[in-house]
Short mmCIF file of C-alpha atoms in Angstrom, two decimals:
data_model
loop_
_atom_site.label_atom_id
_atom_site.label_comp_id
_atom_site.label_asym_id
_atom_site.label_seq_id
_atom_site.Cartn_x
_atom_site.Cartn_y
_atom_site.Cartn_z
CA MET N 1 0.00 0.00 0.00
CA ARG N 2 2.84 2.37 0.86
CA LYS N 3 4.53 1.71 -2.51
CA ILE N 4 1.29 2.59 -4.30
CA ALA N 5 0.99 5.84 -2.34
CA LEU N 6 4.61 6.75 -3.13
CA ALA N 7 4.14 5.95 -6.81
CA ALA N 8 0.96 8.04 -6.91
CA THR N 9 2.76 10.95 -5.23
CA ALA N 10 5.64 10.71 -7.71
CA ALA N 11 3.23 10.61 -10.64
CA LEU N 12 1.33 13.60 -9.28
CA THR N 13 4.55 15.56 -8.80
CA LEU N 14 5.60 14.81 -12.38
CA ALA N 15 2.17 15.81 -13.67
CA LEU N 16 2.39 19.12 -11.79
CA ALA N 17 5.84 19.83 -13.16
CA LEU N 18 4.70 19.10 -16.73
CA SER N 19 1.49 21.07 -16.35
CA ALA N 20 3.44 24.13 -15.23
CA CYS N 21 4.51 24.50 -18.87
CA SER N 22 0.90 24.81 -19.94
CA SER N 23 -1.65 27.54 -19.30
CA PRO N 24 -2.47 28.64 -15.72
CA ALA N 25 -5.98 27.15 -16.05
CA ALA N 26 -4.51 23.68 -16.57
CA THR N 27 -2.50 23.98 -13.36
CA GLU N 28 -5.59 24.94 -11.35
CA ASP N 29 -7.52 21.85 -12.47
CA THR N 30 -5.06 19.49 -10.76
CA LYS N 31 -5.62 19.22 -6.99
CA PRO N 32 -2.60 17.59 -5.32
CA SER N 33 -2.28 16.65 -1.66
CA SER N 34 -2.06 19.59 0.74
CA SER N 35 1.73 19.54 1.22
CA ALA N 36 2.41 19.21 -2.51
CA SER N 37 -0.17 21.92 -3.22
CA GLN N 38 1.67 24.48 -1.14
CA SER N 39 5.04 23.88 -2.78
CA ALA N 40 3.56 23.66 -6.28
CA ASP N 41 1.50 26.82 -5.86
CA SER N 42 4.39 28.86 -4.46
CA GLY N 43 6.80 27.64 -7.15
CA ALA N 44 4.47 27.70 -10.15
CA ALA N 45 5.90 30.96 -11.47
CA MET N 46 9.48 29.61 -11.36
CA THR N 47 8.92 26.10 -12.66
CA MET N 48 10.70 24.92 -15.81
CA THR N 49 12.76 28.00 -16.64
CA GLU N 50 16.05 27.11 -18.26
CA LYS N 51 19.14 29.23 -18.86
CA THR N 52 22.39 28.22 -20.50
CA GLY N 53 25.87 29.61 -20.85
CA ALA N 54 29.40 28.82 -21.97
CA PHE N 55 32.31 29.02 -19.54
CA MET N 56 35.24 31.34 -20.14
CA GLY N 57 38.41 31.41 -18.10
CA LEU N 58 39.17 34.53 -16.09
CA ASN N 59 42.22 35.83 -14.21
CA GLU N 60 44.61 33.84 -16.42
CA LYS N 61 42.81 30.56 -15.61
CA THR N 62 41.28 28.08 -18.05
CA VAL N 63 37.68 26.98 -17.65
CA SER N 64 35.60 25.50 -20.47
CA GLY N 65 32.31 23.73 -21.06
CA THR N 66 28.67 24.66 -20.87
CA VAL N 67 26.19 25.07 -18.05
CA THR N 68 22.43 24.60 -17.94
CA VAL N 69 20.48 26.05 -15.03
CA THR N 70 16.90 25.08 -14.26
CA ASP N 71 14.88 25.84 -11.17
CA ASP N 72 15.98 22.61 -9.53
CA GLU N 73 19.48 21.88 -10.83
CA ILE N 74 22.71 23.06 -12.42
CA THR N 75 24.32 20.78 -15.01
CA LEU N 76 27.88 21.21 -16.26
CA SER N 77 28.65 19.55 -19.61
CA GLY N 78 32.01 19.18 -21.32
CA PHE N 79 33.43 20.88 -18.24
CA SER N 80 37.10 21.26 -17.38
CA SER N 81 39.04 23.74 -15.30
CA ASP N 82 42.52 24.48 -14.14
CA GLU N 83 43.12 22.59 -10.91
CA GLY N 84 42.48 24.46 -7.69
CA PRO N 85 42.60 23.41 -4.05
CA ASP N 86 39.02 24.40 -3.17
CA LEU N 87 36.86 24.89 -6.30
CA HIS N 88 33.16 25.67 -5.91
CA VAL N 89 30.20 26.58 -8.10
CA TYR N 90 28.37 29.83 -7.32
CA LEU N 91 25.30 31.56 -8.72
CA THR N 92 26.09 35.28 -8.93
CA ASP N 93 25.26 38.61 -10.58
CA GLY N 94 28.84 39.27 -11.69
CA THR N 95 32.29 37.78 -11.96
CA ASP N 96 34.32 39.62 -9.31
CA GLU N 97 34.97 38.76 -5.65
CA ALA N 98 32.17 41.06 -4.44
CA ALA N 99 29.66 39.28 -6.71
CA VAL N 100 30.84 35.88 -5.45
CA SER N 101 30.54 37.03 -1.82
CA ALA N 102 27.01 38.29 -2.48
CA GLY N 103 26.11 35.23 -4.58
CA MET N 104 24.94 31.79 -3.60
CA LEU N 105 27.34 28.90 -2.97
CA VAL N 106 26.04 25.79 -4.72
CA ASP N 107 28.61 23.07 -4.02
CA ALA N 108 32.18 21.89 -4.54
CA VAL N 109 33.11 21.14 -8.15
CA SER N 110 35.61 18.66 -9.60
CA PHE N 111 38.03 20.33 -12.03
CA ASP N 112 38.36 17.22 -14.20
CA THR N 113 34.87 15.71 -14.34
CA ALA N 114 33.18 16.59 -17.65
CA THR N 115 29.55 16.15 -16.55
CA GLN N 116 28.39 17.24 -13.11
CA THR N 117 24.92 17.94 -11.74
CA PHE N 118 24.07 19.96 -8.64
CA THR N 119 20.62 20.00 -7.06
CA LEU N 120 19.06 23.33 -6.17
CA ASP N 121 16.43 23.33 -3.45
CA GLY N 122 14.12 26.33 -3.28
CA VAL N 123 16.47 28.67 -5.18
CA ASP N 124 15.05 31.49 -7.28
CA THR N 125 17.47 31.18 -10.19
CA SER N 126 15.99 34.25 -11.90
CA LYS N 127 17.98 36.39 -9.43
CA TYR N 128 21.31 35.29 -10.92
CA SER N 129 22.97 35.99 -14.25
CA TYR N 130 26.24 34.04 -13.92
CA VAL N 131 27.54 30.66 -12.85
CA VAL N 132 31.04 31.17 -11.44
CA ILE N 133 33.82 28.69 -10.72
CA HIS N 134 35.64 30.04 -7.67
CA CYS N 135 38.57 28.83 -5.59
CA ASP N 136 37.46 29.62 -2.04
CA LYS N 137 40.89 28.95 -0.51
CA ALA N 138 42.74 31.28 -2.91
CA LYS N 139 39.80 33.74 -3.15
CA ALA N 140 40.09 33.65 -6.95
CA VAL N 141 37.54 33.47 -9.75
CA PHE N 142 38.70 30.81 -12.22
CA GLY N 143 35.93 31.28 -14.78
CA ALA N 144 32.30 32.13 -15.39
CA ALA N 145 29.39 31.51 -17.73
CA GLU N 146 26.88 34.26 -18.43
CA LEU N 147 23.36 32.84 -18.43
CA SER N 148 20.83 33.60 -21.16
#
């Protein structure tokens, strides 16, 4: 019985995510459980937006690859970077240290793993225009991708 309830919840969540791409009237017709309803209603405006960008090295560092940002994850593809002791991914509004400090730390990043995915939980990605690769230990921006 519990497996059926979990499967139904998963199916309902998928249906809500897919219906967010359709007209607002279609979203209102689906009545999920109360906890799913609150999160779906509050996130309906943000659901399914996607931005992409291409990395460029900065500060004499090499960073390459592409990034895709959705409301629930960041995906790096064809990614590589110069090696750093403490590399992290940030969502920011610029590419300098002040923008990184004001931005949002996502997670640690591997300099030599081509495909990496990072989960975003409750992040309004529309507030950010760059994905930055930053070495926290050296306080240095290695590269950035402008999102569009």
